[in-house]
JSON list of C-alpha atoms in Angstrom, two decimals:
[
{"chain": "A", "resi": 1, "resn": "MET", "atom": "CA", "xyz": [-8.15, 2.96, 26.73]},
{"chain": "A", "resi": 2, "resn": "PHE", "atom": "CA", "xyz": [-9.49, 5.74, 24.51]},
{"chain": "A", "resi": 3, "resn": "PRO", "atom": "CA", "xyz": [-13.28, 5.21, 24.25]},
{"chain": "A", "resi": 4, "resn": "LEU", "atom": "CA", "xyz": [-14.01, 8.55, 22.58]},
{"chain": "A", "resi": 5, "resn": "THR", "atom": "CA", "xyz": [-11.59, 7.82, 19.74]},
{"chain": "A", "resi": 6, "resn": "ALA", "atom": "CA", "xyz": [-13.03, 4.31, 19.44]},
{"chain": "A", "resi": 7, "resn": "LEU", "atom": "CA", "xyz": [-16.42, 5.84, 18.56]},
{"chain": "A", "resi": 8, "resn": "LEU", "atom": "CA", "xyz": [-15.09, 7.19, 15.26]},
{"chain": "A", "resi": 9, "resn": "ASN", "atom": "CA", "xyz": [-16.44, 5.35, 12.24]},
{"chain": "A", "resi": 10, "resn": "GLN", "atom": "CA", "xyz": [-14.24, 3.38, 9.86]},
{"chain": "A", "resi": 11, "resn": "SER", "atom": "CA", "xyz": [-12.95, 4.59, 6.51]},
{"chain": "A", "resi": 12, "resn": "CYS", "atom": "CA", "xyz": [-10.16, 3.23, 4.32]},
{"chain": "A", "resi": 13, "resn": "ALA", "atom": "CA", "xyz": [-9.34, 6.86, 3.48]},
{"chain": "A", "resi": 14, "resn": "PRO", "atom": "CA", "xyz": [-9.48, 8.46, 6.95]},
{"chain": "A", "resi": 15, "resn": "ASN", "atom": "CA", "xyz": [-9.48, 12.22, 7.44]},
{"chain": "A", "resi": 16, "resn": "ILE", "atom": "CA", "xyz": [-7.63, 12.17, 10.78]},
{"chain": "A", "resi": 17, "resn": "GLN", "atom": "CA", "xyz": [-4.35, 10.90, 12.17]},
{"chain": "A", "resi": 18, "resn": "ARG", "atom": "CA", "xyz": [-3.73, 9.66, 15.71]},
{"chain": "A", "resi": 19, "resn": "ASN", "atom": "CA", "xyz": [-0.72, 9.49, 17.95]},
{"chain": "A", "resi": 20, "resn": "THR", "atom": "CA", "xyz": [-0.17, 8.88, 21.66]},
{"chain": "A", "resi": 21, "resn": "ILE", "atom": "CA", "xyz": [1.99, 10.93, 24.01]},
{"chain": "A", "resi": 22, "resn": "GLU", "atom": "CA", "xyz": [3.10, 10.52, 27.61]},
{"chain": "A", "resi": 23, "resn": "THR", "atom": "CA", "xyz": [2.12, 13.35, 29.97]},
{"chain": "A", "resi": 24, "resn": "ASP", "atom": "CA", "xyz": [2.19, 13.93, 33.72]},
{"chain": "A", "resi": 25, "resn": "GLN", "atom": "CA", "xyz": [-1.43, 12.75, 33.71]},
{"chain": "A", "resi": 26, "resn": "GLY", "atom": "CA", "xyz": [-0.58, 9.53, 31.87]},
{"chain": "A", "resi": 27, "resn": "ILE", "atom": "CA", "xyz": [-0.77, 8.47, 28.22]},
{"chain": "A", "resi": 28, "resn": "LYS", "atom": "CA", "xyz": [-3.02, 10.61, 26.04]},
{"chain": "A", "resi": 29, "resn": "MET", "atom": "CA", "xyz": [-4.13, 10.24, 22.45]},
{"chain": "A", "resi": 30, "resn": "ILE", "atom": "CA", "xyz": [-4.08, 13.21, 20.10]},
{"chain": "A", "resi": 31, "resn": "VAL", "atom": "CA", "xyz": [-6.38, 13.22, 17.08]},
{"chain": "A", "resi": 32, "resn": "ARG", "atom": "CA", "xyz": [-5.62, 15.74, 14.32]},
{"chain": "A", "resi": 33, "resn": "ALA", "atom": "CA", "xyz": [-7.29, 16.42, 11.00]},
{"chain": "A", "resi": 34, "resn": "SER", "atom": "CA", "xyz": [-5.09, 15.13, 8.16]},
{"chain": "A", "resi": 35, "resn": "LYS", "atom": "CA", "xyz": [-6.93, 17.23, 5.59]},
{"chain": "A", "resi": 36, "resn": "LYS", "atom": "CA", "xyz": [-9.53, 19.97, 5.49]},
{"chain": "A", "resi": 37, "resn": "ILE", "atom": "CA", "xyz": [-12.81, 18.67, 6.94]},
{"chain": "A", "resi": 38, "resn": "PRO", "atom": "CA", "xyz": [-15.84, 20.74, 5.88]},
{"chain": "A", "resi": 39, "resn": "LYS", "atom": "CA", "xyz": [-18.32, 21.71, 8.57]},
{"chain": "A", "resi": 40, "resn": "GLY", "atom": "CA", "xyz": [-20.80, 18.89, 9.11]},
{"chain": "A", "resi": 41, "resn": "GLU", "atom": "CA", "xyz": [-18.65, 16.19, 7.50]},
{"chain": "A", "resi": 42, "resn": "GLU", "atom": "CA", "xyz": [-18.08, 13.05, 9.56]},
{"chain": "A", "resi": 43, "resn": "ILE", "atom": "CA", "xyz": [-14.70, 12.42, 11.16]},
{"chain": "A", "resi": 44, "resn": "PHE", "atom": "CA", "xyz": [-13.31, 9.04, 10.12]},
{"chain": "A", "resi": 45, "resn": "ASN", "atom": "CA", "xyz": [-10.68, 6.80, 11.64]},
{"chain": "A", "resi": 46, "resn": "THR", "atom": "CA", "xyz": [-9.30, 3.60, 10.12]},
{"chain": "A", "resi": 47, "resn": "TYR", "atom": "CA", "xyz": [-9.01, 0.16, 11.73]},
{"chain": "A", "resi": 48, "resn": "ILE", "atom": "CA", "xyz": [-7.33, -1.67, 8.86]},
{"chain": "A", "resi": 49, "resn": "ASP", "atom": "CA", "xyz": [-4.13, -1.69, 6.83]},
{"chain": "A", "resi": 50, "resn": "ILE", "atom": "CA", "xyz": [-4.93, 0.86, 4.13]},
{"chain": "A", "resi": 51, "resn": "LEU", "atom": "CA", "xyz": [-2.04, -0.38, 1.94]},
{"chain": "A", "resi": 52, "resn": "GLN", "atom": "CA", "xyz": [-4.00, -3.49, 0.96]},
{"chain": "A", "resi": 53, "resn": "PRO", "atom": "CA", "xyz": [-6.51, -3.84, -1.91]},
{"chain": "A", "resi": 54, "resn": "THR", "atom": "CA", "xyz": [-10.23, -3.58, -1.29]},
{"chain": "A", "resi": 55, "resn": "PHE", "atom": "CA", "xyz": [-10.96, -7.32, -1.25]},
{"chain": "A", "resi": 56, "resn": "VAL", "atom": "CA", "xyz": [-8.36, -7.85, 1.51]},
{"chain": "A", "resi": 57, "resn": "ARG", "atom": "CA", "xyz": [-9.56, -4.91, 3.61]},
{"chain": "A", "resi": 58, "resn": "GLN", "atom": "CA", "xyz": [-13.17, -6.02, 3.28]},
{"chain": "A", "resi": 59, "resn": "ARG", "atom": "CA", "xyz": [-12.39, -9.55, 4.36]},
{"chain": "A", "resi": 60, "resn": "LEU", "atom": "CA", "xyz": [-10.17, -8.63, 7.30]},
{"chain": "A", "resi": 61, "resn": "LEU", "atom": "CA", "xyz": [-12.58, -5.97, 8.60]},
{"chain": "A", "resi": 62, "resn": "LEU", "atom": "CA", "xyz": [-15.38, -8.51, 8.61]},
{"chain": "A", "resi": 63, "resn": "GLN", "atom": "CA", "xyz": [-13.25, -11.22, 10.21]},
{"chain": "A", "resi": 64, "resn": "THR", "atom": "CA", "xyz": [-11.52, -9.12, 12.85]},
{"chain": "A", "resi": 65, "resn": "LYS", "atom": "CA", "xyz": [-13.88, -6.20, 13.51]},
{"chain": "A", "resi": 66, "resn": "LEU", "atom": "CA", "xyz": [-17.27, -7.50, 12.28]},
{"chain": "A", "resi": 67, "resn": "MET", "atom": "CA", "xyz": [-17.46, -4.42, 10.04]},
{"chain": "A", "resi": 68, "resn": "SER", "atom": "CA", "xyz": [-18.84, -4.04, 6.52]},
{"chain": "A", "resi": 69, "resn": "CYS", "atom": "CA", "xyz": [-17.08, -1.00, 5.11]},
{"chain": "A", "resi": 70, "resn": "ARG", "atom": "CA", "xyz": [-18.74, 1.08, 2.42]},
{"chain": "A", "resi": 71, "resn": "CYS", "atom": "CA", "xyz": [-16.46, 4.11, 2.53]},
{"chain": "A", "resi": 72, "resn": "THR", "atom": "CA", "xyz": [-15.92, 6.22, -0.58]},
{"chain": "A", "resi": 73, "resn": "ARG", "atom": "CA", "xyz": [-12.72, 4.36, -1.31]},
{"chain": "A", "resi": 74, "resn": "CYS", "atom": "CA", "xyz": [-14.15, 0.85, -0.97]},
{"chain": "A", "resi": 75, "resn": "ILE", "atom": "CA", "xyz": [-17.02, 1.44, -3.39]},
{"chain": "A", "resi": 76, "resn": "ASP", "atom": "CA", "xyz": [-14.78, 3.16, -5.96]},
{"chain": "A", "resi": 77, "resn": "PRO", "atom": "CA", "xyz": [-13.39, 0.58, -8.46]},
{"chain": "A", "resi": 78, "resn": "THR", "atom": "CA", "xyz": [-10.56, 3.02, -9.28]},
{"chain": "A", "resi": 79, "resn": "ASP", "atom": "CA", "xyz": [-9.46, 3.14, -5.61]},
{"chain": "A", "resi": 80, "resn": "LEU", "atom": "CA", "xyz": [-9.68, 6.96, -5.51]},
{"chain": "A", "resi": 81, "resn": "GLY", "atom": "CA", "xyz": [-7.77, 7.07, -8.79]},
{"chain": "A", "resi": 82, "resn": "LEU", "atom": "CA", "xyz": [-4.85, 5.04, -7.44]},
{"chain": "A", "resi": 83, "resn": "GLN", "atom": "CA", "xyz": [-5.82, 1.93, -9.45]},
{"chain": "A", "resi": 84, "resn": "GLY", "atom": "CA", "xyz": [-5.06, -0.14, -6.36]},
{"chain": "A", "resi": 85, "resn": "ASN", "atom": "CA", "xyz": [-7.54, -2.86, -7.35]},
{"chain": "A", "resi": 86, "resn": "THR", "atom": "CA", "xyz": [-6.62, -2.93, -11.03]},
{"chain": "A", "resi": 87, "resn": "ILE", "atom": "CA", "xyz": [-5.14, -6.07, -12.59]},
{"chain": "A", "resi": 88, "resn": "ILE", "atom": "CA", "xyz": [-3.62, -6.82, -15.99]},
{"chain": "A", "resi": 89, "resn": "CYS", "atom": "CA", "xyz": [-6.27, -7.64, -18.58]},
{"chain": "A", "resi": 90, "resn": "PRO", "atom": "CA", "xyz": [-5.62, -11.14, -20.00]},
{"chain": "A", "resi": 91, "resn": "PHE", "atom": "CA", "xyz": [-6.98, -10.01, -23.39]},
{"chain": "A", "resi": 92, "resn": "CYS", "atom": "CA", "xyz": [-5.23, -6.70, -24.15]},
{"chain": "A", "resi": 93, "resn": "GLN", "atom": "CA", "xyz": [-2.46, -7.01, -21.52]},
{"chain": "A", "resi": 94, "resn": "GLU", "atom": "CA", "xyz": [-3.15, -3.51, -20.22]},
{"chain": "A", "resi": 95, "resn": "PRO", "atom": "CA", "xyz": [-3.37, -2.73, -16.45]},
{"chain": "A", "resi": 96, "resn": "ALA", "atom": "CA", "xyz": [-6.98, -1.67, -16.82]},
{"chain": "A", "resi": 97, "resn": "CYS", "atom": "CA", "xyz": [-9.20, -4.47, -15.49]},
{"chain": "A", "resi": 98, "resn": "GLN", "atom": "CA", "xyz": [-11.40, -3.28, -12.61]},
{"chain": "A", "resi": 99, "resn": "PRO", "atom": "CA", "xyz": [-14.12, -4.83, -10.41]},
{"chain": "A", "resi": 100, "resn": "LEU", "atom": "CA", "xyz": [-17.81, -4.00, -10.84]},
{"chain": "A", "resi": 101, "resn": "TYR", "atom": "CA", "xyz": [-19.71, -4.29, -7.56]},
{"chain": "A", "resi": 102, "resn": "ALA", "atom": "CA", "xyz": [-23.20, -5.71, -7.11]},
{"chain": "A", "resi": 103, "resn": "ASN", "atom": "CA", "xyz": [-23.96, -4.55, -3.55]},
{"chain": "A", "resi": 104, "resn": "ALA", "atom": "CA", "xyz": [-22.04, -1.30, -3.06]},
{"chain": "A", "resi": 105, "resn": "SER", "atom": "CA", "xyz": [-25.19, 0.43, -1.72]},
{"chain": "A", "resi": 106, "resn": "THR", "atom": "CA", "xyz": [-25.86, -2.15, 1.00]},
{"chain": "A", "resi": 107, "resn": "PHE", "atom": "CA", "xyz": [-24.05, -2.62, 4.30]},
{"chain": "A", "resi": 108, "resn": "GLN", "atom": "CA", "xyz": [-24.29, -6.37, 4.64]},
{"chain": "A", "resi": 109, "resn": "GLY", "atom": "CA", "xyz": [-21.13, -8.49, 4.32]},
{"chain": "A", "resi": 110, "resn": "GLU", "atom": "CA", "xyz": [-18.23, -8.11, 1.93]},
{"chain": "A", "resi": 111, "resn": "LEU", "atom": "CA", "xyz": [-18.57, -6.23, -1.34]},
{"chain": "A", "resi": 112, "resn": "GLU", "atom": "CA", "xyz": [-19.78, -8.65, -3.98]},
{"chain": "A", "resi": 113, "resn": "ILE", "atom": "CA", "xyz": [-18.02, -8.41, -7.33]},
{"chain": "A", "resi": 114, "resn": "LYS", "atom": "CA", "xyz": [-20.31, -9.08, -10.31]},
{"chain": "A", "resi": 115, "resn": "LEU", "atom": "CA", "xyz": [-17.48, -9.28, -12.80]},
{"chain": "A", "resi": 116, "resn": "TRP", "atom": "CA", "xyz": [-14.21, -7.68, -13.80]},
{"chain": "A", "resi": 117, "resn": "GLN", "atom": "CA", "xyz": [-14.24, -5.37, -16.78]},
{"chain": "A", "resi": 118, "resn": "CYS", "atom": "CA", "xyz": [-11.31, -3.98, -18.76]},
{"chain": "A", "resi": 119, "resn": "GLN", "atom": "CA", "xyz": [-11.50, -0.22, -19.16]},
{"chain": "A", "resi": 120, "resn": "LYS", "atom": "CA", "xyz": [-9.38, -0.43, -22.33]},
{"chain": "A", "resi": 121, "resn": "CYS", "atom": "CA", "xyz": [-10.76, -3.26, -24.47]},
{"chain": "A", "resi": 122, "resn": "GLY", "atom": "CA", "xyz": [-14.14, -3.64, -22.72]},
{"chain": "A", "resi": 123, "resn": "LYS", "atom": "CA", "xyz": [-13.81, -7.41, -22.23]},
{"chain": "A", "resi": 124, "resn": "ASN", "atom": "CA", "xyz": [-15.37, -9.01, -19.13]},
{"chain": "A", "resi": 125, "resn": "ILE", "atom": "CA", "xyz": [-13.88, -11.69, -16.87]},
{"chain": "A", "resi": 126, "resn": "PRO", "atom": "CA", "xyz": [-15.98, -13.81, -14.48]},
{"chain": "A", "resi": 127, "resn": "SER", "atom": "CA", "xyz": [-15.47, -12.73, -10.88]},
{"chain": "A", "resi": 128, "resn": "GLU", "atom": "CA", "xyz": [-14.88, -16.32, -9.69]},
{"chain": "A", "resi": 129, "resn": "LYS", "atom": "CA", "xyz": [-11.87, -16.70, -11.95]},
{"chain": "A", "resi": 130, "resn": "VAL", "atom": "CA", "xyz": [-10.23, -13.46, -10.79]},
{"chain": "A", "resi": 131, "resn": "THR", "atom": "CA", "xyz": [-11.08, -14.06, -7.14]},
{"chain": "A", "resi": 132, "resn": "LYS", "atom": "CA", "xyz": [-9.34, -17.43, -7.22]},
{"chain": "A", "resi": 133, "resn": "VAL", "atom": "CA", "xyz": [-6.15, -15.85, -8.60]},
{"chain": "A", "resi": 134, "resn": "LEU", "atom": "CA", "xyz": [-6.24, -12.90, -6.19]},
{"chain": "A", "resi": 135, "resn": "ASP", "atom": "CA", "xyz": [-6.79, -15.16, -3.18]},
{"chain": "A", "resi": 136, "resn": "TRP", "atom": "CA", "xyz": [-3.78, -17.20, -4.25]},
{"chain": "A", "resi": 137, "resn": "LEU", "atom": "CA", "xyz": [-1.63, -14.08, -4.71]},
{"chain": "A", "resi": 138, "resn": "TYR", "atom": "CA", "xyz": [-2.72, -12.67, -1.35]},
{"chain": "A", "resi": 139, "resn": "SER", "atom": "CA", "xyz": [-1.73, -15.91, 0.36]},
{"chain": "A", "resi": 140, "resn": "LYS", "atom": "CA", "xyz": [1.67, -15.63, -1.35]},
{"chain": "A", "resi": 141, "resn": "GLN", "atom": "CA", "xyz": [2.01, -12.02, -0.21]},
{"chain": "A", "resi": 142, "resn": "ASP", "atom": "CA", "xyz": [0.94, -12.79, 3.35]},
{"chain": "A", "resi": 143, "resn": "LYS", "atom": "CA", "xyz": [3.43, -15.64, 3.65]},
{"chain": "A", "resi": 144, "resn": "LEU", "atom": "CA", "xyz": [6.16, -13.46, 2.19]},
{"chain": "A", "resi": 145, "resn": "LEU", "atom": "CA", "xyz": [5.55, -10.57, 4.60]},
{"chain": "A", "resi": 146, "resn": "LYS", "atom": "CA", "xyz": [5.69, -12.95, 7.57]},
{"chain": "A", "resi": 147, "resn": "SER", "atom": "CA", "xyz": [8.89, -14.62, 6.36]},
{"chain": "A", "resi": 148, "resn": "LYS", "atom": "CA", "xyz": [12.00, -14.32, 8.53]},
{"chain": "A", "resi": 149, "resn": "SER", "atom": "CA", "xyz": [14.49, -15.61, 5.98]},
{"chain": "A", "resi": 150, "resn": "ASN", "atom": "CA", "xyz": [17.82, -13.88, 5.43]},
{"chain": "A", "resi": 151, "resn": "ASP", "atom": "CA", "xyz": [17.13, -13.26, 1.75]},
{"chain": "A", "resi": 152, "resn": "LYS", "atom": "CA", "xyz": [13.81, -11.43, 2.06]},
{"chain": "A", "resi": 153, "resn": "LEU", "atom": "CA", "xyz": [14.95, -8.63, -0.23]},
{"chain": "A", "resi": 154, "resn": "GLN", "atom": "CA", "xyz": [15.52, -10.99, -3.14]},
{"chain": "A", "resi": 155, "resn": "LYS", "atom": "CA", "xyz": [12.21, -12.76, -2.47]},
{"chain": "A", "resi": 156, "resn": "PHE", "atom": "CA", "xyz": [10.33, -9.46, -2.33]},
{"chain": "A", "resi": 157, "resn": "GLU", "atom": "CA", "xyz": [11.87, -8.35, -5.62]},
{"chain": "A", "resi": 158, "resn": "LYS", "atom": "CA", "xyz": [11.02, -11.72, -7.17]},
{"chain": "A", "resi": 159, "resn": "PHE", "atom": "CA", "xyz": [7.39, -11.34, -6.07]},
{"chain": "A", "resi": 160, "resn": "LEU", "atom": "CA", "xyz": [7.19, -7.87, -7.62]},
{"chain": "A", "resi": 161, "resn": "SER", "atom": "CA", "xyz": [8.83, -9.01, -10.86]},
{"chain": "A", "resi": 162, "resn": "GLU", "atom": "CA", "xyz": [6.85, -12.23, -11.26]},
{"chain": "A", "resi": 163, "resn": "TYR", "atom": "CA", "xyz": [3.38, -11.20, -10.11]},
{"chain": "A", "resi": 164, "resn": "GLY", "atom": "CA", "xyz": [3.58, -7.67, -11.44]},
{"chain": "A", "resi": 165, "resn": "LYS", "atom": "CA", "xyz": [2.86, -9.33, -14.79]},
{"chain": "A", "resi": 166, "resn": "LYS", "atom": "CA", "xyz": [-0.60, -10.25, -13.45]},
{"chain": "A", "resi": 167, "resn": "LEU", "atom": "CA", "xyz": [-1.30, -7.32, -11.15]},
{"chain": "A", "resi": 168, "resn": "GLY", "atom": "CA", "xyz": [0.53, -4.31, -12.55]},
{"chain": "A", "resi": 169, "resn": "VAL", "atom": "CA", "xyz": [2.73, -2.07, -10.40]},
{"chain": "A", "resi": 170, "resn": "LYS", "atom": "CA", "xyz": [-0.13, -0.02, -8.89]},
{"chain": "A", "resi": 171, "resn": "ASN", "atom": "CA", "xyz": [-2.10, -2.88, -7.36]},
{"chain": "A", "resi": 172, "resn": "MET", "atom": "CA", "xyz": [-2.08, -2.61, -3.57]},
{"chain": "A", "resi": 173, "resn": "LEU", "atom": "CA", "xyz": [-0.79, -6.17, -3.19]},
{"chain": "A", "resi": 174, "resn": "MET", "atom": "CA", "xyz": [2.34, -4.83, -4.87]},
{"chain": "A", "resi": 175, "resn": "ILE", "atom": "CA", "xyz": [2.40, -1.54, -2.94]},
{"chain": "A", "resi": 176, "resn": "ARG", "atom": "CA", "xyz": [2.31, -3.34, 0.41]},
{"chain": "A", "resi": 177, "resn": "VAL", "atom": "CA", "xyz": [5.32, -5.47, -0.60]},
{"chain": "A", "resi": 178, "resn": "MET", "atom": "CA", "xyz": [7.15, -2.35, -1.81]},
{"chain": "A", "resi": 179, "resn": "TYR", "atom": "CA", "xyz": [6.53, -0.67, 1.54]},
{"chain": "A", "resi": 180, "resn": "ASN", "atom": "CA", "xyz": [8.18, -3.53, 3.42]},
{"chain": "A", "resi": 181, "resn": "LEU", "atom": "CA", "xyz": [10.95, -3.85, 0.85]},
{"chain": "A", "resi": 182, "resn": "VAL", "atom": "CA", "xyz": [12.15, -0.26, 1.30]},
{"chain": "A", "resi": 183, "resn": "GLY", "atom": "CA", "xyz": [13.59, -0.95, 4.74]},
{"chain": "A", "resi": 184, "resn": "LEU", "atom": "CA", "xyz": [15.58, -3.95, 3.55]},
{"chain": "A", "resi": 185, "resn": "TYR", "atom": "CA", "xyz": [17.71, -1.87, 1.18]},
{"chain": "A", "resi": 186, "resn": "GLY", "atom": "CA", "xyz": [20.55, -0.59, 3.32]},
{"chain": "A", "resi": 187, "resn": "ARG", "atom": "CA", "xyz": [20.09, -3.16, 6.08]},
{"chain": "A", "resi": 188, "resn": "GLN", "atom": "CA", "xyz": [20.00, -6.73, 4.77]},
{"chain": "A", "resi": 189, "resn": "PRO", "atom": "CA", "xyz": [23.43, -8.44, 4.48]},
{"chain": "A", "resi": 190, "resn": "GLY", "atom": "CA", "xyz": [24.62, -8.03, 0.91]},
{"chain": "A", "resi": 191, "resn": "PHE", "atom": "CA", "xyz": [22.65, -4.78, 0.65]},
{"chain": "A", "resi": 192, "resn": "THR", "atom": "CA", "xyz": [23.97, -2.80, 3.60]},
{"chain": "A", "resi": 193, "resn": "GLN", "atom": "CA", "xyz": [24.82, 0.87, 3.12]},
{"chain": "A", "resi": 194, "resn": "GLN", "atom": "CA", "xyz": [28.47, -0.04, 2.64]},
{"chain": "A", "resi": 195, "resn": "GLU", "atom": "CA", "xyz": [27.61, -2.68, 0.00]},
{"chain": "A", "resi": 196, "resn": "MET", "atom": "CA", "xyz": [24.93, -0.86, -1.98]},
{"chain": "A", "resi": 197, "resn": "LYS", "atom": "CA", "xyz": [25.68, 0.03, -5.60]},
{"chain": "A", "resi": 198, "resn": "GLU", "atom": "CA", "xyz": [24.24, 3.01, -7.44]},
{"chain": "A", "resi": 199, "resn": "ALA", "atom": "CA", "xyz": [21.54, 0.83, -9.03]},
{"chain": "A", "resi": 200, "resn": "ASP", "atom": "CA", "xyz": [20.46, -0.29, -5.56]},
{"chain": "A", "resi": 201, "resn": "TRP", "atom": "CA", "xyz": [20.24, 3.30, -4.29]},
{"chain": "A", "resi": 202, "resn": "ARG", "atom": "CA", "xyz": [18.20, 4.27, -7.35]},
{"chain": "A", "resi": 203, "resn": "ARG", "atom": "CA", "xyz": [15.90, 1.29, -6.83]},
{"chain": "A", "resi": 204, "resn": "LYS", "atom": "CA", "xyz": [15.24, 2.39, -3.26]},
{"chain": "A", "resi": 205, "resn": "ILE", "atom": "CA", "xyz": [14.40, 5.92, -4.46]},
{"chain": "A", "resi": 206, "resn": "GLN", "atom": "CA", "xyz": [12.00, 4.46, -7.03]},
{"chain": "A", "resi": 207, "resn": "LEU", "atom": "CA", "xyz": [10.22, 2.39, -4.37]},
{"chain": "A", "resi": 208, "resn": "CYS", "atom": "CA", "xyz": [9.90, 5.37, -2.05]},
{"chain": "A", "resi": 209, "resn": "GLU", "atom": "CA", "xyz": [8.43, 7.51, -4.83]},
{"chain": "A", "resi": 210, "resn": "GLU", "atom": "CA", "xyz": [5.84, 4.84, -5.69]},
{"chain": "A", "resi": 211, "resn": "ILE", "atom": "CA", "xyz": [4.74, 4.62, -2.05]},
{"chain": "A", "resi": 212, "resn": "LEU", "atom": "CA", "xyz": [4.66, 8.38, -1.53]},
{"chain": "A", "resi": 213, "resn": "ASN", "atom": "CA", "xyz": [2.37, 8.78, -4.55]},
{"chain": "A", "resi": 214, "resn": "VAL", "atom": "CA", "xyz": [-0.09, 6.48, -2.78]},
{"chain": "A", "resi": 215, "resn": "LEU", "atom": "CA", "xyz": [0.28, 8.06, 0.66]},
{"chain": "A", "resi": 216, "resn": "LYS", "atom": "CA", "xyz": [-0.30, 11.55, -0.72]},
{"chain": "A", "resi": 217, "resn": "VAL", "atom": "CA", "xyz": [-3.84, 10.41, -1.50]},
{"chain": "A", "resi": 218, "resn": "LEU", "atom": "CA", "xyz": [-4.53, 8.07, 1.43]},
{"chain": "A", "resi": 219, "resn": "GLU", "atom": "CA", "xyz": [-2.64, 9.94, 4.16]},
{"chain": "A", "resi": 220, "resn": "PRO", "atom": "CA", "xyz": [-2.51, 13.65, 3.30]},
{"chain": "A", "resi": 221, "resn": "GLY", "atom": "CA", "xyz": [-0.67, 15.88, 5.73]},
{"chain": "A", "resi": 222, "resn": "MET", "atom": "CA", "xyz": [2.07, 14.77, 8.12]},
{"chain": "A", "resi": 223, "resn": "THR", "atom": "CA", "xyz": [1.83, 11.11, 9.10]},
{"chain": "A", "resi": 224, "resn": "ALA", "atom": "CA", "xyz": [4.24, 8.65, 10.70]},
{"chain": "A", "resi": 225, "resn": "ARG", "atom": "CA", "xyz": [4.18, 6.36, 7.67]},
{"chain": "A", "resi": 226, "resn": "LYS", "atom": "CA", "xyz": [4.94, 9.18, 5.26]},
{"chain": "A", "resi": 227, "resn": "GLY", "atom": "CA", "xyz": [7.70, 10.39, 7.58]},
{"chain": "A", "resi": 228, "resn": "ARG", "atom": "CA", "xyz": [9.24, 6.95, 7.58]},
{"chain": "A", "resi": 229, "resn": "ILE", "atom": "CA", "xyz": [9.38, 6.82, 3.78]},
{"chain": "A", "resi": 230, "resn": "LEU", "atom": "CA", "xyz": [10.87, 10.32, 3.56]},
{"chain": "A", "resi": 231, "resn": "PHE", "atom": "CA", "xyz": [13.48, 9.28, 6.12]},
{"chain": "A", "resi": 232, "resn": "GLU", "atom": "CA", "xyz": [14.32, 6.18, 4.07]},
{"chain": "A", "resi": 233, "resn": "MET", "atom": "CA", "xyz": [14.62, 8.32, 0.95]},
{"chain": "A", "resi": 234, "resn": "TYR", "atom": "CA", "xyz": [17.02, 11.05, 2.02]},
{"chain": "A", "resi": 235, "resn": "LEU", "atom": "CA", "xyz": [20.21, 8.92, 2.13]},
{"chain": "A", "resi": 236, "resn": "PRO", "atom": "CA", "xyz": [19.70, 7.27, -1.29]},
{"chain": "A", "resi": 237, "resn": "ILE", "atom": "CA", "xyz": [19.22, 10.72, -2.86]},
{"chain": "A", "resi": 238, "resn": "ALA", "atom": "CA", "xyz": [22.39, 11.98, -1.20]},
{"chain": "A", "resi": 239, "resn": "MET", "atom": "CA", "xyz": [24.37, 8.89, -2.22]},
{"chain": "A", "resi": 240, "resn": "VAL", "atom": "CA", "xyz": [23.29, 9.05, -5.86]},
{"chain": "A", "resi": 241, "resn": "ALA", "atom": "CA", "xyz": [24.15, 12.77, -5.97]},
{"chain": "A", "resi": 242, "resn": "GLN", "atom": "CA", "xyz": [27.56, 12.02, -4.47]},
{"chain": "A", "resi": 243, "resn": "LEU", "atom": "CA", "xyz": [28.26, 9.26, -6.99]},
{"chain": "A", "resi": 244, "resn": "MET", "atom": "CA", "xyz": [27.21, 11.50, -9.89]},
{"chain": "A", "resi": 245, "resn": "GLU", "atom": "CA", "xyz": [29.42, 14.30, -8.60]},
{"chain": "A", "resi": 246, "resn": "GLY", "atom": "CA", "xyz": [32.33, 11.87, -8.32]},
{"chain": "A", "resi": 247, "resn": "ARG", "atom": "CA", "xyz": [31.94, 10.84, -11.97]},
{"chain": "A", "resi": 248, "resn": "LYS", "atom": "CA", "xyz": [31.71, 14.47, -13.04]},
{"chain": "A", "resi": 249, "resn": "ASN", "atom": "CA", "xyz": [34.94, 15.34, -11.24]},
{"chain": "A", "resi": 250, "resn": "LYS", "atom": "CA", "xyz": [36.73, 12.40, -12.87]},
{"chain": "A", "resi": 251, "resn": "VAL", "atom": "CA", "xyz": [35.72, 13.62, -16.33]},
{"chain": "A", "resi": 252, "resn": "GLU", "atom": "CA", "xyz": [36.94, 17.13, -15.59]}
]
């Protein structure tokens, strides 16, 4: 429908945002810069879920779009400083183990990980061992996100608690689950707005803050996803303030 927009190259850290509007002439797509683009710099779109770790984005781009992405984010083990690929080191137990790529300068196939190296203790882990664990965790995450059970909130929190011990809180497998979890607080039976306790409101604020820290880097400017998180955040902040004020008045 929008062939000109479709010509934009892929990046997992795009510098534009898109939205469609209805006009008298039909549906039109508007493309806006999401950050300052220097003269001569390429304009990048994204065709993948940017809230997933590099190994997932690489695989899905190849499977669904026949693309081999080598954007600045994909070839950066630190994930633009977000530590979205980092896992817990099995030796020093610090969230500092990052992938080292063998073919970051080529454009053929998925990025090949030579090994994983801890940035704290310097120990190396064979890539095959880590890949096996990450594939297993991604399958768990994928199944969880597609679940239609009535207790998704509890299952999401269990995933974060249990597998955060292997991934750390900044890994994108965790961030993606957090993003979906936010909307369950205040809506799922047992956690509706009328049933939420102060700890639940504070938990929702914490989740929103974690996601916003990521989106500030990946989606600078005004974006629909950032707007959604800010919308989800305003009521919890107001409720916590109201509860604190109520306690203060009781003391006085």
